[in-house]
């Protein structure tokens, strides 16, 4: 359990920071983001297999924040595959949920719905019923 959780705090910290930046449609302090990214890069260098999908998701969110939508799309897809390969279904669910958010913001409801549906199925498999209920209530499927 301890090994699986290694790297989660910086990962979640980056996701929260980037999500708040996306919602406000602004790139906050570049130095603060840079510090968070450096911490993630350190984790990646020490344990690339466990952190590849996390780094890819962070890179997708950064690309989204910078309006580099083609790069963001590719990074989301690659992060999902990488999380699936390592067997972290809860993080694969997070990757799908964030991809759903991205595609919904782009007006691509078909891809958004597909990613949200995958996220719901994965959260359900993981036993996160409250998250399933939240998504079913707040996401247009």
mmCIF file of N, CA and C in Angstrom:
data_model
loop_
_atom_site.group_PDB
_atom_site.id
_atom_site.type_symbol
_atom_site.label_atom_id
_atom_site.label_comp_id
_atom_site.label_asym_id
_atom_site.label_seq_id
_atom_site.Cartn_x
_atom_site.Cartn_y
_atom_site.Cartn_z
ATOM 1 N N UNK A 1 0.834 -1.205 0.000
ATOM 2 C CA UNK A 1 0.000 0.000 0.000
ATOM 3 C C UNK A 1 0.867 1.253 0.000
ATOM 4 N N UNK A 2 1.960 1.224 0.759
ATOM 5 C CA UNK A 2 2.842 2.375 0.844
ATOM 6 C C UNK A 2 3.484 2.688 -0.509
ATOM 7 N N UNK A 3 3.908 1.651 -1.230
ATOM 8 C CA UNK A 3 4.538 1.845 -2.529
ATOM 9 C C UNK A 3 3.540 2.460 -3.511
ATOM 10 N N UNK A 4 2.299 1.973 -3.499
ATOM 11 C CA UNK A 4 1.275 2.480 -4.401
ATOM 12 C C UNK A 4 0.999 3.960 -4.150
ATOM 13 N N UNK A 5 1.081 4.392 -2.912
ATOM 14 C CA UNK A 5 0.755 5.773 -2.565
ATOM 15 C C UNK A 5 1.941 6.720 -2.794
ATOM 16 N N UNK A 6 3.146 6.178 -2.998
ATOM 17 C CA UNK A 6 4.311 7.023 -3.210
ATOM 18 C C UNK A 6 4.086 7.921 -4.425
ATOM 19 N N UNK A 7 4.220 9.191 -4.216
ATOM 20 C CA UNK A 7 4.053 10.138 -5.307
ATOM 21 C C UNK A 7 2.662 10.708 -5.448
ATOM 22 N N UNK A 8 1.728 10.232 -4.653
ATOM 23 C CA UNK A 8 0.350 10.703 -4.800
ATOM 24 C C UNK A 8 0.176 12.150 -4.347
ATOM 25 N N UNK A 9 0.829 12.550 -3.280
ATOM 26 C CA UNK A 9 0.632 13.915 -2.777
ATOM 27 C C UNK A 9 1.092 14.960 -3.797
ATOM 28 N N UNK A 10 2.306 14.851 -4.331
ATOM 29 C CA UNK A 10 2.703 15.845 -5.347
ATOM 30 C C UNK A 10 1.817 15.780 -6.605
ATOM 31 N N UNK A 11 1.405 14.575 -6.970
ATOM 32 C CA UNK A 11 0.542 14.390 -8.134
ATOM 33 C C UNK A 11 -0.800 15.105 -7.934
ATOM 34 N N UNK A 12 -1.447 14.838 -6.814
ATOM 35 C CA UNK A 12 -2.732 15.472 -6.520
ATOM 36 C C UNK A 12 -2.559 16.979 -6.353
ATOM 37 N N UNK A 13 -1.462 17.395 -5.728
ATOM 38 C CA UNK A 13 -1.178 18.824 -5.565
ATOM 39 C C UNK A 13 -1.103 19.512 -6.927
ATOM 40 N N UNK A 14 -0.401 18.903 -7.869
ATOM 41 C CA UNK A 14 -0.306 19.457 -9.232
ATOM 42 C C UNK A 14 -1.673 19.507 -9.897
ATOM 43 N N UNK A 15 -2.438 18.430 -9.773
ATOM 44 C CA UNK A 15 -3.759 18.392 -10.405
ATOM 45 C C UNK A 15 -4.679 19.476 -9.861
ATOM 46 N N UNK A 16 -4.661 19.653 -8.546
ATOM 47 C CA UNK A 16 -5.512 20.678 -7.932
ATOM 48 C C UNK A 16 -5.081 22.068 -8.401
ATOM 49 N N UNK A 17 -3.784 22.313 -8.398
ATOM 50 C CA UNK A 17 -3.254 23.602 -8.839
ATOM 51 C C UNK A 17 -3.677 23.885 -10.286
ATOM 52 N N UNK A 18 -3.484 22.896 -11.156
ATOM 53 C CA UNK A 18 -3.807 23.083 -12.573
ATOM 54 C C UNK A 18 -5.311 23.213 -12.801
ATOM 55 N N UNK A 19 -6.105 22.444 -12.070
ATOM 56 C CA UNK A 19 -7.560 22.538 -12.214
ATOM 57 C C UNK A 19 -8.063 23.920 -11.812
ATOM 58 N N UNK A 20 -7.495 24.463 -10.745
ATOM 59 C CA UNK A 20 -7.931 25.801 -10.332
ATOM 60 C C UNK A 20 -7.496 26.842 -11.359
ATOM 61 N N UNK A 21 -6.351 26.641 -11.980
ATOM 62 C CA UNK A 21 -5.893 27.561 -13.029
ATOM 63 C C UNK A 21 -6.778 27.479 -14.257
ATOM 64 N N UNK A 22 -7.167 26.264 -14.631
ATOM 65 C CA UNK A 22 -8.036 26.072 -15.794
ATOM 66 C C UNK A 22 -9.394 26.721 -15.539
ATOM 67 N N UNK A 23 -9.945 26.517 -14.345
ATOM 68 C CA UNK A 23 -11.261 27.103 -14.034
ATOM 69 C C UNK A 23 -11.230 28.617 -14.098
ATOM 70 N N UNK A 24 -10.117 29.212 -13.651
ATOM 71 C CA UNK A 24 -10.005 30.672 -13.693
ATOM 72 C C UNK A 24 -9.478 31.151 -15.043
ATOM 73 N N UNK A 25 -9.146 30.182 -15.909
ATOM 74 C CA UNK A 25 -8.606 30.481 -17.239
ATOM 75 C C UNK A 25 -7.385 31.396 -17.170
ATOM 76 N N UNK A 26 -6.534 31.080 -16.218
ATOM 77 C CA UNK A 26 -5.309 31.867 -16.106
ATOM 78 C C UNK A 26 -4.177 30.987 -15.632
ATOM 79 N N UNK A 27 -3.004 31.312 -16.085
ATOM 80 C CA UNK A 27 -1.811 30.621 -15.634
ATOM 81 C C UNK A 27 -1.304 31.394 -14.432
ATOM 82 N N UNK A 28 -1.448 30.813 -13.258
ATOM 83 C CA UNK A 28 -1.015 31.481 -12.027
ATOM 84 C C UNK A 28 0.491 31.682 -12.040
ATOM 85 N N UNK A 29 1.097 31.690 -10.946
ATOM 86 C CA UNK A 29 2.528 31.900 -10.822
ATOM 87 C C UNK A 29 3.305 30.828 -11.574
ATOM 88 N N UNK A 30 4.067 31.245 -12.563
ATOM 89 C CA UNK A 30 4.885 30.307 -13.334
ATOM 90 C C UNK A 30 5.907 29.623 -12.440
ATOM 91 N N UNK A 31 6.436 30.340 -11.452
ATOM 92 C CA UNK A 31 7.430 29.738 -10.570
ATOM 93 C C UNK A 31 6.804 28.669 -9.683
ATOM 94 N N UNK A 32 5.565 28.899 -9.225
ATOM 95 C CA UNK A 32 4.889 27.902 -8.397
ATOM 96 C C UNK A 32 4.621 26.639 -9.210
ATOM 97 N N UNK A 33 4.151 26.794 -10.436
ATOM 98 C CA UNK A 33 3.921 25.653 -11.307
ATOM 99 C C UNK A 33 5.236 24.940 -11.595
ATOM 100 N N UNK A 34 6.264 25.698 -11.847
ATOM 101 C CA UNK A 34 7.574 25.122 -12.127
ATOM 102 C C UNK A 34 8.076 24.265 -10.965
ATOM 103 N N UNK A 35 7.880 24.755 -9.739
ATOM 104 C CA UNK A 35 8.283 23.985 -8.552
ATOM 105 C C UNK A 35 7.523 22.671 -8.477
ATOM 106 N N UNK A 36 6.238 22.715 -8.714
ATOM 107 C CA UNK A 36 5.411 21.507 -8.655
ATOM 108 C C UNK A 36 5.819 20.519 -9.746
ATOM 109 N N UNK A 37 6.107 21.028 -10.933
ATOM 110 C CA UNK A 37 6.532 20.160 -12.025
ATOM 111 C C UNK A 37 7.891 19.526 -11.743
ATOM 112 N N UNK A 38 8.789 20.289 -11.131
ATOM 113 C CA UNK A 38 10.107 19.743 -10.774
ATOM 114 C C UNK A 38 9.971 18.598 -9.786
ATOM 115 N N UNK A 39 9.071 18.739 -8.825
ATOM 116 C CA UNK A 39 8.847 17.667 -7.857
ATOM 117 C C UNK A 39 8.321 16.414 -8.562
ATOM 118 N N UNK A 40 7.416 16.596 -9.502
ATOM 119 C CA UNK A 40 6.900 15.460 -10.265
ATOM 120 C C UNK A 40 8.002 14.832 -11.119
ATOM 121 N N UNK A 41 8.857 15.643 -11.705
ATOM 122 C CA UNK A 41 9.951 15.112 -12.530
ATOM 123 C C UNK A 41 10.929 14.295 -11.686
ATOM 124 N N UNK A 42 11.173 14.731 -10.446
ATOM 125 C CA UNK A 42 12.035 13.963 -9.536
ATOM 126 C C UNK A 42 11.429 12.594 -9.267
ATOM 127 N N UNK A 43 10.140 12.586 -8.959
ATOM 128 C CA UNK A 43 9.458 11.314 -8.719
ATOM 129 C C UNK A 43 9.538 10.416 -9.943
ATOM 130 N N UNK A 44 9.334 11.011 -11.116
ATOM 131 C CA UNK A 44 9.379 10.253 -12.356
ATOM 132 C C UNK A 44 10.764 9.651 -12.562
ATOM 133 N N UNK A 45 11.807 10.408 -12.268
ATOM 134 C CA UNK A 45 13.164 9.906 -12.477
ATOM 135 C C UNK A 45 13.498 8.756 -11.526
ATOM 136 N N UNK A 46 12.918 8.754 -10.329
ATOM 137 C CA UNK A 46 13.183 7.693 -9.356
ATOM 138 C C UNK A 46 12.320 6.453 -9.594
ATOM 139 N N UNK A 47 11.167 6.649 -10.180
ATOM 140 C CA UNK A 47 10.238 5.536 -10.379
ATOM 141 C C UNK A 47 9.383 5.790 -11.619
ATOM 142 N N UNK A 48 10.007 5.685 -12.794
ATOM 143 C CA UNK A 48 9.277 6.030 -14.020
ATOM 144 C C UNK A 48 8.037 5.164 -14.264
ATOM 145 N N UNK A 49 8.114 3.891 -13.966
ATOM 146 C CA UNK A 49 6.968 3.000 -14.213
ATOM 147 C C UNK A 49 5.755 3.431 -13.389
ATOM 148 N N UNK A 50 5.957 3.769 -12.141
ATOM 149 C CA UNK A 50 4.838 4.149 -11.272
ATOM 150 C C UNK A 50 4.323 5.560 -11.550
ATOM 151 N N UNK A 51 5.121 6.368 -12.205
ATOM 152 C CA UNK A 51 4.756 7.781 -12.353
ATOM 153 C C UNK A 51 4.562 8.254 -13.782
ATOM 154 N N UNK A 52 4.761 7.377 -14.756
ATOM 155 C CA UNK A 52 4.644 7.811 -16.147
ATOM 156 C C UNK A 52 3.248 8.363 -16.448
ATOM 157 N N UNK A 53 2.210 7.645 -16.058
ATOM 158 C CA UNK A 53 0.844 8.098 -16.346
ATOM 159 C C UNK A 53 0.542 9.397 -15.609
ATOM 160 N N UNK A 54 1.099 9.551 -14.414
ATOM 161 C CA UNK A 54 0.883 10.782 -13.641
ATOM 162 C C UNK A 54 1.528 11.968 -14.355
ATOM 163 N N UNK A 55 2.762 11.763 -14.799
ATOM 164 C CA UNK A 55 3.474 12.838 -15.491
ATOM 165 C C UNK A 55 2.761 13.202 -16.795
ATOM 166 N N UNK A 56 2.298 12.194 -17.515
ATOM 167 C CA UNK A 56 1.579 12.446 -18.766
ATOM 168 C C UNK A 56 0.286 13.221 -18.524
ATOM 169 N N UNK A 57 -0.422 12.883 -17.446
ATOM 170 C CA UNK A 57 -1.654 13.611 -17.139
ATOM 171 C C UNK A 57 -1.351 15.058 -16.770
ATOM 172 N N UNK A 58 -0.304 15.264 -15.990
ATOM 173 C CA UNK A 58 0.094 16.637 -15.640
ATOM 174 C C UNK A 58 0.470 17.405 -16.906
ATOM 175 N N UNK A 59 1.217 16.759 -17.797
ATOM 176 C CA UNK A 59 1.600 17.409 -19.058
ATOM 177 C C UNK A 59 0.363 17.733 -19.905
ATOM 178 N N UNK A 60 -0.630 16.864 -19.881
ATOM 179 C CA UNK A 60 -1.880 17.126 -20.613
ATOM 180 C C UNK A 60 -2.582 18.345 -20.040
ATOM 181 N N UNK A 61 -2.627 18.430 -18.717
ATOM 182 C CA UNK A 61 -3.286 19.571 -18.074
ATOM 183 C C UNK A 61 -2.527 20.877 -18.349
ATOM 184 N N UNK A 62 -1.204 20.814 -18.363
ATOM 185 C CA UNK A 62 -0.402 22.010 -18.673
ATOM 186 C C UNK A 62 -0.662 22.441 -20.122
ATOM 187 N N UNK A 63 -0.699 21.467 -21.040
ATOM 188 C CA UNK A 63 -0.976 21.787 -22.448
ATOM 189 C C UNK A 63 -2.369 22.407 -22.595
ATOM 190 N N UNK A 64 -3.328 21.876 -21.866
ATOM 191 C CA UNK A 64 -4.687 22.421 -21.879
ATOM 192 C C UNK A 64 -4.680 23.863 -21.384
ATOM 193 N N UNK A 65 -3.964 24.110 -20.311
ATOM 194 C CA UNK A 65 -3.869 25.461 -19.745
ATOM 195 C C UNK A 65 -3.234 26.433 -20.740
ATOM 196 N N UNK A 66 -2.298 25.928 -21.543
ATOM 197 C CA UNK A 66 -1.597 26.765 -22.533
ATOM 198 C C UNK A 66 -2.306 26.791 -23.887
ATOM 199 N N UNK A 67 -3.519 26.230 -23.928
ATOM 200 C CA UNK A 67 -4.310 26.182 -25.167
ATOM 201 C C UNK A 67 -3.642 25.391 -26.281
ATOM 202 N N UNK A 68 -2.814 24.427 -25.925
ATOM 203 C CA UNK A 68 -2.175 23.547 -26.897
ATOM 204 C C UNK A 68 -3.005 22.257 -26.942
ATOM 205 N N UNK A 69 -4.165 22.351 -27.575
ATOM 206 C CA UNK A 69 -5.175 21.308 -27.477
ATOM 207 C C UNK A 69 -4.778 19.997 -28.142
ATOM 208 N N UNK A 70 -4.022 20.045 -29.234
ATOM 209 C CA UNK A 70 -3.593 18.798 -29.881
ATOM 210 C C UNK A 70 -2.668 18.004 -28.968
ATOM 211 N N UNK A 71 -1.732 18.700 -28.345
ATOM 212 C CA UNK A 71 -0.812 18.032 -27.408
ATOM 213 C C UNK A 71 -1.599 17.499 -26.214
ATOM 214 N N UNK A 72 -2.501 18.292 -25.685
ATOM 215 C CA UNK A 72 -3.302 17.861 -24.530
ATOM 216 C C UNK A 72 -4.057 16.573 -24.855
ATOM 217 N N UNK A 73 -4.698 16.534 -26.009
ATOM 218 C CA UNK A 73 -5.477 15.366 -26.403
ATOM 219 C C UNK A 73 -4.600 14.105 -26.440
ATOM 220 N N UNK A 74 -3.430 14.216 -27.038
ATOM 221 C CA UNK A 74 -2.517 13.063 -27.136
ATOM 222 C C UNK A 74 -2.020 12.639 -25.752
ATOM 223 N N UNK A 75 -1.714 13.604 -24.907
ATOM 224 C CA UNK A 75 -1.216 13.289 -23.561
ATOM 225 C C UNK A 75 -2.281 12.611 -22.713
ATOM 226 N N UNK A 76 -3.534 13.086 -22.795
ATOM 227 C CA UNK A 76 -4.617 12.423 -22.052
ATOM 228 C C UNK A 76 -4.722 10.964 -22.480
ATOM 229 N N UNK A 77 -4.760 10.737 -23.793
ATOM 230 C CA UNK A 77 -4.897 9.366 -24.293
ATOM 231 C C UNK A 77 -3.736 8.485 -23.849
ATOM 232 N N UNK A 78 -2.525 9.018 -23.897
ATOM 233 C CA UNK A 78 -1.343 8.247 -23.502
ATOM 234 C C UNK A 78 -1.331 7.989 -21.998
ATOM 235 N N UNK A 79 -1.766 8.959 -21.215
ATOM 236 C CA UNK A 79 -1.834 8.783 -19.755
ATOM 237 C C UNK A 79 -2.814 7.673 -19.392
ATOM 238 N N UNK A 80 -3.937 7.626 -20.069
ATOM 239 C CA UNK A 80 -4.946 6.595 -19.813
ATOM 240 C C UNK A 80 -4.370 5.215 -20.083
ATOM 241 N N UNK A 81 -3.699 5.074 -21.211
ATOM 242 C CA UNK A 81 -3.096 3.786 -21.571
ATOM 243 C C UNK A 81 -2.013 3.399 -20.567
ATOM 244 N N UNK A 82 -1.175 4.355 -20.185
ATOM 245 C CA UNK A 82 -0.096 4.070 -19.231
ATOM 246 C C UNK A 82 -0.643 3.648 -17.874
ATOM 247 N N UNK A 83 -1.709 4.286 -17.408
ATOM 248 C CA UNK A 83 -2.327 3.910 -16.127
ATOM 249 C C UNK A 83 -2.938 2.514 -16.222
ATOM 250 N N UNK A 84 -3.523 2.208 -17.368
ATOM 251 C CA UNK A 84 -4.108 0.879 -17.558
ATOM 252 C C UNK A 84 -3.022 -0.195 -17.546
ATOM 253 N N UNK A 85 -1.909 0.074 -18.200
ATOM 254 C CA UNK A 85 -0.826 -0.906 -18.272
ATOM 255 C C UNK A 85 -0.253 -1.244 -16.902
ATOM 256 N N UNK A 86 -0.199 -0.272 -16.012
ATOM 257 C CA UNK A 86 0.353 -0.518 -14.682
ATOM 258 C C UNK A 86 -0.702 -1.078 -13.722
ATOM 259 N N UNK A 87 -1.973 -0.979 -14.117
ATOM 260 C CA UNK A 87 -3.044 -1.556 -13.328
ATOM 261 C C UNK A 87 -3.589 -0.661 -12.230
ATOM 262 N N UNK A 88 -3.356 0.636 -12.343
ATOM 263 C CA UNK A 88 -3.881 1.587 -11.358
ATOM 264 C C UNK A 88 -5.240 2.085 -11.839
ATOM 265 N N UNK A 89 -6.284 1.293 -11.568
ATOM 266 C CA UNK A 89 -7.596 1.650 -12.133
ATOM 267 C C UNK A 89 -8.127 2.965 -11.574
ATOM 268 N N UNK A 90 -7.787 3.273 -10.334
ATOM 269 C CA UNK A 90 -8.264 4.541 -9.760
ATOM 270 C C UNK A 90 -7.628 5.726 -10.471
ATOM 271 N N UNK A 91 -6.369 5.599 -10.862
ATOM 272 C CA UNK A 91 -5.706 6.691 -11.570
ATOM 273 C C UNK A 91 -6.067 6.692 -13.050
ATOM 274 N N UNK A 92 -6.393 5.535 -13.590
ATOM 275 C CA UNK A 92 -6.935 5.481 -14.944
ATOM 276 C C UNK A 92 -8.288 6.195 -14.969
ATOM 277 N N UNK A 93 -9.047 6.033 -13.898
ATOM 278 C CA UNK A 93 -10.332 6.728 -13.780
ATOM 279 C C UNK A 93 -10.121 8.242 -13.732
ATOM 280 N N UNK A 94 -9.139 8.675 -12.953
ATOM 281 C CA UNK A 94 -8.833 10.112 -12.872
ATOM 282 C C UNK A 94 -8.446 10.642 -14.255
ATOM 283 N N UNK A 95 -7.599 9.904 -14.971
ATOM 284 C CA UNK A 95 -7.180 10.328 -16.311
ATOM 285 C C UNK A 95 -8.384 10.449 -17.242
ATOM 286 N N UNK A 96 -9.284 9.487 -17.179
ATOM 287 C CA UNK A 96 -10.494 9.549 -18.015
ATOM 288 C C UNK A 96 -11.385 10.713 -17.619
ATOM 289 N N UNK A 97 -11.523 10.939 -16.320
ATOM 290 C CA UNK A 97 -12.350 12.062 -15.867
ATOM 291 C C UNK A 97 -11.789 13.396 -16.345
ATOM 292 N N UNK A 98 -10.474 13.569 -16.207
ATOM 293 C CA UNK A 98 -9.850 14.829 -16.647
ATOM 294 C C UNK A 98 -9.949 14.968 -18.171
ATOM 295 N N UNK A 99 -9.811 13.867 -18.909
ATOM 296 C CA UNK A 99 -9.989 13.917 -20.363
ATOM 297 C C UNK A 99 -11.432 14.303 -20.705
ATOM 298 N N UNK A 100 -12.379 13.770 -19.940
ATOM 299 C CA UNK A 100 -13.780 14.143 -20.134
ATOM 300 C C UNK A 100 -13.989 15.629 -19.929
ATOM 301 N N UNK A 101 -13.371 16.167 -18.872
ATOM 302 C CA UNK A 101 -13.461 17.619 -18.622
ATOM 303 C C UNK A 101 -12.903 18.404 -19.813
ATOM 304 N N UNK A 102 -11.757 17.950 -20.308
ATOM 305 C CA UNK A 102 -11.111 18.623 -21.436
ATOM 306 C C UNK A 102 -12.024 18.616 -22.665
ATOM 307 N N UNK A 103 -12.523 17.433 -23.028
ATOM 308 C CA UNK A 103 -13.342 17.341 -24.236
ATOM 309 C C UNK A 103 -14.665 18.089 -24.089
ATOM 310 N N UNK A 104 -15.217 18.103 -22.881
ATOM 311 C CA UNK A 104 -16.443 18.877 -22.678
ATOM 312 C C UNK A 104 -16.151 20.364 -22.879
ATOM 313 N N UNK A 105 -15.009 20.838 -22.396
ATOM 314 C CA UNK A 105 -14.667 22.256 -22.569
ATOM 315 C C UNK A 105 -14.470 22.617 -24.039
ATOM 316 N N UNK A 106 -14.133 21.611 -24.847
ATOM 317 C CA UNK A 106 -13.932 21.826 -26.277
ATOM 318 C C UNK A 106 -15.215 21.634 -27.079
ATOM 319 N N UNK A 107 -16.294 21.271 -26.377
ATOM 320 C CA UNK A 107 -17.573 21.066 -27.052
ATOM 321 C C UNK A 107 -17.694 19.716 -27.739
ATOM 322 N N UNK A 108 -16.770 18.811 -27.472
ATOM 323 C CA UNK A 108 -16.801 17.485 -28.079
ATOM 324 C C UNK A 108 -17.499 16.530 -27.114
ATOM 325 N N UNK A 109 -18.829 16.543 -27.150
ATOM 326 C CA UNK A 109 -19.618 15.778 -26.191
ATOM 327 C C UNK A 109 -19.498 14.272 -26.403
ATOM 328 N N UNK A 110 -19.248 13.846 -27.610
ATOM 329 C CA UNK A 110 -19.109 12.404 -27.872
ATOM 330 C C UNK A 110 -17.890 11.859 -27.136
ATOM 331 N N UNK A 111 -16.738 12.522 -27.304
ATOM 332 C CA UNK A 111 -15.526 12.062 -26.604
ATOM 333 C C UNK A 111 -15.638 12.291 -25.110
ATOM 334 N N UNK A 112 -16.241 13.409 -24.699
ATOM 335 C CA UNK A 112 -16.408 13.683 -23.265
ATOM 336 C C UNK A 112 -17.238 12.579 -22.621
ATOM 337 N N UNK A 113 -18.351 12.234 -23.244
ATOM 338 C CA UNK A 113 -19.225 11.195 -22.705
ATOM 339 C C UNK A 113 -18.510 9.855 -22.633
ATOM 340 N N UNK A 114 -17.734 9.553 -23.647
ATOM 341 C CA UNK A 114 -16.980 8.297 -23.660
ATOM 342 C C UNK A 114 -16.005 8.236 -22.479
ATOM 343 N N UNK A 115 -15.267 9.320 -22.263
ATOM 344 C CA UNK A 115 -14.292 9.344 -21.164
ATOM 345 C C UNK A 115 -14.982 9.335 -19.802
ATOM 346 N N UNK A 116 -16.052 10.081 -19.667
ATOM 347 C CA UNK A 116 -16.783 10.071 -18.393
ATOM 348 C C UNK A 116 -17.352 8.682 -18.103
ATOM 349 N N UNK A 117 -17.882 8.024 -19.118
ATOM 350 C CA UNK A 117 -18.429 6.678 -18.924
ATOM 351 C C UNK A 117 -17.342 5.709 -18.469
ATOM 352 N N UNK A 118 -16.167 5.811 -19.095
ATOM 353 C CA UNK A 118 -15.044 4.967 -18.666
ATOM 354 C C UNK A 118 -14.654 5.280 -17.228
ATOM 355 N N UNK A 119 -14.590 6.558 -16.888
ATOM 356 C CA UNK A 119 -14.226 6.953 -15.527
ATOM 357 C C UNK A 119 -15.224 6.374 -14.526
ATOM 358 N N UNK A 120 -16.502 6.473 -14.830
ATOM 359 C CA UNK A 120 -17.529 5.940 -13.935
ATOM 360 C C UNK A 120 -17.364 4.435 -13.754
ATOM 361 N N UNK A 121 -17.157 3.717 -14.851
ATOM 362 C CA UNK A 121 -16.968 2.266 -14.762
ATOM 363 C C UNK A 121 -15.742 1.918 -13.925
ATOM 364 N N UNK A 122 -14.653 2.657 -14.118
ATOM 365 C CA UNK A 122 -13.415 2.385 -13.370
ATOM 366 C C UNK A 122 -13.559 2.739 -11.895
ATOM 367 N N UNK A 123 -14.180 3.862 -11.597
ATOM 368 C CA UNK A 123 -14.420 4.211 -10.190
ATOM 369 C C UNK A 123 -15.303 3.143 -9.522
ATOM 370 N N UNK A 124 -16.284 2.651 -10.263
ATOM 371 C CA UNK A 124 -17.169 1.606 -9.726
ATOM 372 C C UNK A 124 -16.369 0.331 -9.434
ATOM 373 N N UNK A 125 -15.494 -0.066 -10.369
ATOM 374 C CA UNK A 125 -14.643 -1.245 -10.159
ATOM 375 C C UNK A 125 -13.758 -1.074 -8.928
ATOM 376 N N UNK A 126 -13.297 0.135 -8.717
ATOM 377 C CA UNK A 126 -12.406 0.430 -7.597
ATOM 378 C C UNK A 126 -13.161 0.506 -6.273
ATOM 379 N N UNK A 127 -14.473 0.620 -6.353
ATOM 380 C CA UNK A 127 -15.296 0.676 -5.154
ATOM 381 C C UNK A 127 -15.594 2.080 -4.669
ATOM 382 N N UNK A 128 -15.400 3.064 -5.527
ATOM 383 C CA UNK A 128 -15.620 4.472 -5.149
ATOM 384 C C UNK A 128 -17.035 4.896 -5.539
ATOM 385 N N UNK A 129 -18.016 4.328 -4.861
ATOM 386 C CA UNK A 129 -19.414 4.575 -5.210
ATOM 387 C C UNK A 129 -19.806 6.046 -5.060
ATOM 388 N N UNK A 130 -19.262 6.720 -4.047
ATOM 389 C CA UNK A 130 -19.583 8.145 -3.869
ATOM 390 C C UNK A 130 -19.113 8.951 -5.081
ATOM 391 N N UNK A 131 -17.963 8.604 -5.628
ATOM 392 C CA UNK A 131 -17.449 9.294 -6.822
ATOM 393 C C UNK A 131 -18.334 8.978 -8.031
ATOM 394 N N UNK A 132 -18.755 7.735 -8.146
ATOM 395 C CA UNK A 132 -19.670 7.339 -9.221
ATOM 396 C C UNK A 132 -20.958 8.161 -9.130
ATOM 397 N N UNK A 133 -21.512 8.239 -7.931
ATOM 398 C CA UNK A 133 -22.754 8.999 -7.733
ATOM 399 C C UNK A 133 -22.553 10.479 -8.065
ATOM 400 N N UNK A 134 -21.413 11.030 -7.663
ATOM 401 C CA UNK A 134 -21.110 12.438 -7.941
ATOM 402 C C UNK A 134 -21.052 12.683 -9.450
ATOM 403 N N UNK A 135 -20.318 11.843 -10.164
ATOM 404 C CA UNK A 135 -20.209 12.030 -11.615
ATOM 405 C C UNK A 135 -21.561 11.853 -12.299
ATOM 406 N N UNK A 136 -22.305 10.842 -11.880
ATOM 407 C CA UNK A 136 -23.623 10.614 -12.498
ATOM 408 C C UNK A 136 -24.559 11.810 -12.276
ATOM 409 N N UNK A 137 -24.400 12.474 -11.165
ATOM 410 C CA UNK A 137 -25.253 13.622 -10.856
ATOM 411 C C UNK A 137 -24.796 14.901 -11.567
ATOM 412 N N UNK A 138 -23.482 15.089 -11.734
ATOM 413 C CA UNK A 138 -22.954 16.365 -12.202
ATOM 414 C C UNK A 138 -22.434 16.377 -13.645
ATOM 415 N N UNK A 139 -22.365 15.220 -14.279
ATOM 416 C CA UNK A 139 -21.835 15.165 -15.638
ATOM 417 C C UNK A 139 -22.959 14.794 -16.608
ATOM 418 N N UNK A 140 -23.107 15.559 -17.665
ATOM 419 C CA UNK A 140 -24.165 15.248 -18.634
ATOM 420 C C UNK A 140 -23.788 14.026 -19.470
ATOM 421 N N UNK A 141 -24.471 12.924 -19.207
ATOM 422 C CA UNK A 141 -24.193 11.687 -19.977
ATOM 423 C C UNK A 141 -25.320 11.372 -20.921
#
